[in-house]
Amino acid sequence: RSSDLARYGFFKELVMLDYIWLVPLFPAVSFIINGLMGRRIPRKFVGLIGCSAIGLSFFFSLLLFFELIGLPPAGRHHEVEIFEWVVSGNFRTVIGYQLDPLSILMALVVSGVSFFIHIYSIGYMHGDPGYPRYFTYLNLFVFMMLTLVLANNFLLMFVGWEGVGLCSYLLIGFWFEKDS
């Protein structure tokens, strides 16, 4: 009986850590939904979709944090490979995420602060004609930031870094129609 519980505990731990890909997935899905349907759905739902996605990312980051600190210090590194990206001869690069104390701490900071920024933005952007576009950019920004801090290789980290730069450009130039 105790061996069954030990196996279940290991299985539960392994399965939970394997869901690290959900943390950046929620903002990516919100980016797609708000980007494609943002003008067709009520503004209330645009903000709700954006905030919910970031809230779910923060919630899963918290779950993963508590799972990770429950492991022995030597076992606090976990990688999940999603798919192979670039394969050429002996060179192989994958899209994947890693979980270690630093990356989960950064994921908590990014998703936690972003959640409050999203909530604040609902009121701040109220009445702006670009409301859906703003939340689309903001969710893409969070997705890229989470990709940057959770990437398991330098090439994916570079993609996250460049994505953050692009989103910064889009958000800084959000009111491009104003002369000021």
Short mmCIF file of C-alpha atoms in Angstrom, two decimals:
data_model
loop_
_atom_site.label_atom_id
_atom_site.label_comp_id
_atom_site.label_asym_id
_atom_site.label_seq_id
_atom_site.Cartn_x
_atom_site.Cartn_y
_atom_site.Cartn_z
CA ARG A 1 0.00 0.00 0.00
CA SER A 2 2.77 2.47 0.85
CA SER A 3 4.54 1.65 -2.43
CA ASP A 4 1.32 2.54 -4.29
CA LEU A 5 1.24 5.91 -2.53
CA ALA A 6 4.91 6.51 -3.30
CA ARG A 7 4.30 5.77 -6.96
CA TYR A 8 1.26 8.07 -6.97
CA GLY A 9 3.31 10.84 -5.33
CA PHE A 10 6.05 10.52 -7.94
CA PHE A 11 3.49 10.39 -10.75
CA LYS A 12 1.69 13.47 -9.41
CA GLU A 13 4.98 15.38 -9.12
CA LEU A 14 6.16 14.41 -12.58
CA VAL A 15 2.85 15.26 -14.21
CA MET A 16 2.55 18.67 -12.51
CA LEU A 17 6.04 19.77 -13.53
CA ASP A 18 5.35 18.64 -17.09
CA TYR A 19 2.63 21.30 -17.35
CA ILE A 20 5.08 24.22 -17.38
CA TRP A 21 4.01 24.90 -20.97
CA LEU A 22 0.59 26.03 -19.70
CA VAL A 23 2.09 29.15 -18.09
CA PRO A 24 2.92 30.86 -21.42
CA LEU A 25 0.06 29.14 -23.27
CA PHE A 26 -2.74 31.08 -21.54
CA PRO A 27 -1.50 34.53 -22.67
CA ALA A 28 -0.87 33.14 -26.17
CA VAL A 29 -4.45 31.86 -26.42
CA SER A 30 -5.77 35.18 -25.11
CA PHE A 31 -3.64 37.00 -27.69
CA ILE A 32 -5.18 34.90 -30.47
CA ILE A 33 -8.77 35.26 -29.21
CA ASN A 34 -8.55 39.01 -28.62
CA GLY A 35 -6.58 39.51 -31.82
CA LEU A 36 -9.06 37.68 -34.03
CA MET A 37 -12.35 38.42 -32.30
CA GLY A 38 -11.63 41.50 -30.15
CA ARG A 39 -13.69 43.90 -32.25
CA ARG A 40 -16.63 41.47 -32.48
CA ILE A 41 -17.05 40.72 -28.80
CA PRO A 42 -18.06 43.16 -26.05
CA ARG A 43 -15.22 45.10 -24.40
CA LYS A 44 -16.11 43.57 -21.07
CA PHE A 45 -15.17 40.14 -22.43
CA VAL A 46 -11.96 41.40 -24.04
CA GLY A 47 -10.73 42.57 -20.63
CA LEU A 48 -12.07 39.45 -18.90
CA ILE A 49 -10.31 37.14 -21.37
CA GLY A 50 -7.04 39.06 -21.01
CA CYS A 51 -7.12 39.17 -17.20
CA SER A 52 -8.26 35.56 -16.85
CA ALA A 53 -5.41 34.30 -19.02
CA ILE A 54 -2.79 36.12 -16.96
CA GLY A 55 -4.49 35.08 -13.71
CA LEU A 56 -4.37 31.43 -14.83
CA SER A 57 -0.68 31.80 -15.70
CA PHE A 58 0.00 33.19 -12.23
CA PHE A 59 -2.05 30.41 -10.60
CA PHE A 60 -0.16 27.68 -12.48
CA SER A 61 3.14 29.40 -11.70
CA LEU A 62 2.23 29.25 -8.01
CA LEU A 63 1.34 25.56 -8.25
CA LEU A 64 4.62 24.81 -10.00
CA PHE A 65 6.54 26.89 -7.45
CA PHE A 66 5.15 24.85 -4.56
CA GLU A 67 5.81 21.59 -6.40
CA LEU A 68 9.37 22.69 -7.11
CA ILE A 69 10.23 23.72 -3.54
CA GLY A 70 8.88 20.36 -2.38
CA LEU A 71 11.67 18.61 -4.28
CA PRO A 72 15.17 18.07 -2.91
CA PRO A 73 17.57 20.86 -3.94
CA ALA A 74 19.45 18.62 -6.38
CA GLY A 75 16.22 17.78 -8.22
CA ARG A 76 14.95 21.32 -8.74
CA HIS A 77 15.55 21.42 -12.47
CA HIS A 78 13.02 20.14 -14.96
CA GLU A 79 12.81 20.56 -18.74
CA VAL A 80 9.89 19.90 -21.04
CA GLU A 81 10.50 19.71 -24.77
CA ILE A 82 7.44 20.65 -26.82
CA PHE A 83 8.74 19.94 -30.34
CA GLU A 84 11.86 20.04 -32.46
CA TRP A 85 12.34 23.41 -34.09
CA VAL A 86 15.57 23.42 -36.08
CA VAL A 87 17.32 20.17 -37.01
CA SER A 88 20.31 20.19 -39.34
CA GLY A 89 22.92 17.45 -39.18
CA ASN A 90 24.16 17.28 -35.60
CA PHE A 91 22.54 20.62 -34.71
CA ARG A 92 19.20 20.25 -32.92
CA THR A 93 17.12 22.99 -31.32
CA VAL A 94 13.82 22.40 -29.59
CA ILE A 95 10.97 24.55 -28.41
CA GLY A 96 10.83 23.79 -24.73
CA TYR A 97 10.63 25.25 -21.27
CA GLN A 98 12.73 24.73 -18.19
CA LEU A 99 11.75 24.95 -14.59
CA ASP A 100 14.30 25.84 -11.94
CA PRO A 101 14.23 28.19 -8.93
CA LEU A 102 15.22 31.28 -10.94
CA SER A 103 12.88 30.68 -13.88
CA ILE A 104 9.85 29.98 -11.68
CA LEU A 105 10.59 33.07 -9.58
CA MET A 106 10.72 35.18 -12.75
CA ALA A 107 7.51 33.55 -14.05
CA LEU A 108 5.81 34.47 -10.77
CA VAL A 109 7.01 38.08 -11.00
CA VAL A 110 6.04 38.45 -14.68
CA SER A 111 2.60 36.85 -14.35
CA GLY A 112 1.83 38.45 -10.97
CA VAL A 113 2.75 42.00 -11.95
CA SER A 114 1.12 41.56 -15.37
CA PHE A 115 -2.10 40.43 -13.73
CA PHE A 116 -2.33 43.70 -11.79
CA ILE A 117 -1.40 45.71 -14.90
CA HIS A 118 -4.21 43.99 -16.80
CA ILE A 119 -6.72 44.77 -14.06
CA TYR A 120 -5.60 48.41 -13.96
CA SER A 121 -5.77 48.61 -17.77
CA ILE A 122 -9.47 47.74 -17.82
CA GLY A 123 -10.27 51.07 -16.19
CA TYR A 124 -7.41 53.02 -17.75
CA MET A 125 -8.34 52.07 -21.32
CA HIS A 126 -12.10 52.34 -20.78
CA GLY A 127 -13.66 54.14 -23.72
CA ASP A 128 -10.54 54.01 -25.91
CA PRO A 129 -11.30 52.88 -29.48
CA GLY A 130 -8.18 50.68 -29.51
CA TYR A 131 -9.19 48.71 -26.38
CA PRO A 132 -9.12 45.24 -28.02
CA ARG A 133 -5.83 46.01 -29.79
CA TYR A 134 -4.28 47.15 -26.51
CA PHE A 135 -5.16 43.90 -24.74
CA THR A 136 -3.95 41.92 -27.74
CA TYR A 137 -0.55 43.63 -27.55
CA LEU A 138 -0.44 43.30 -23.77
CA ASN A 139 -1.14 39.56 -23.87
CA LEU A 140 1.47 39.05 -26.58
CA PHE A 141 3.93 40.99 -24.40
CA VAL A 142 3.30 38.67 -21.43
CA PHE A 143 3.59 35.57 -23.64
CA MET A 144 6.95 36.77 -24.98
CA MET A 145 8.19 37.70 -21.52
CA LEU A 146 7.26 34.26 -20.17
CA THR A 147 8.95 32.65 -23.18
CA LEU A 148 12.06 34.70 -22.39
CA VAL A 149 12.25 33.65 -18.73
CA LEU A 150 11.22 30.00 -19.19
CA ALA A 151 13.11 29.14 -22.42
CA ASN A 152 15.33 26.07 -22.25
CA ASN A 153 17.82 27.27 -24.89
CA PHE A 154 19.42 30.50 -26.09
CA LEU A 155 17.65 30.55 -29.45
CA LEU A 156 14.18 30.43 -27.89
CA MET A 157 15.30 32.96 -25.29
CA PHE A 158 16.38 35.23 -28.13
CA VAL A 159 12.94 34.87 -29.76
CA GLY A 160 11.35 35.86 -26.43
CA TRP A 161 13.71 38.83 -26.11
CA GLU A 162 12.96 40.07 -29.63
CA GLY A 163 9.23 39.51 -29.02
CA VAL A 164 9.42 41.67 -25.90
CA GLY A 165 11.14 44.36 -27.98
CA LEU A 166 8.45 44.19 -30.66
CA CYS A 167 5.65 44.40 -28.09
CA SER A 168 7.36 47.33 -26.37
CA TYR A 169 7.46 49.11 -29.73
CA LEU A 170 3.76 48.33 -30.34
CA LEU A 171 2.69 49.48 -26.86
CA ILE A 172 4.82 52.64 -26.90
CA GLY A 173 3.43 53.58 -30.30
CA PHE A 174 -0.12 52.57 -29.38
CA TRP A 175 -1.60 56.04 -29.91
CA PHE A 176 0.06 56.51 -33.29
CA GLU A 177 -2.89 58.58 -34.56
CA LYS A 178 -2.30 61.45 -32.08
CA ASP A 179 -0.11 64.31 -33.28
CA SER A 180 1.42 64.77 -29.82
#
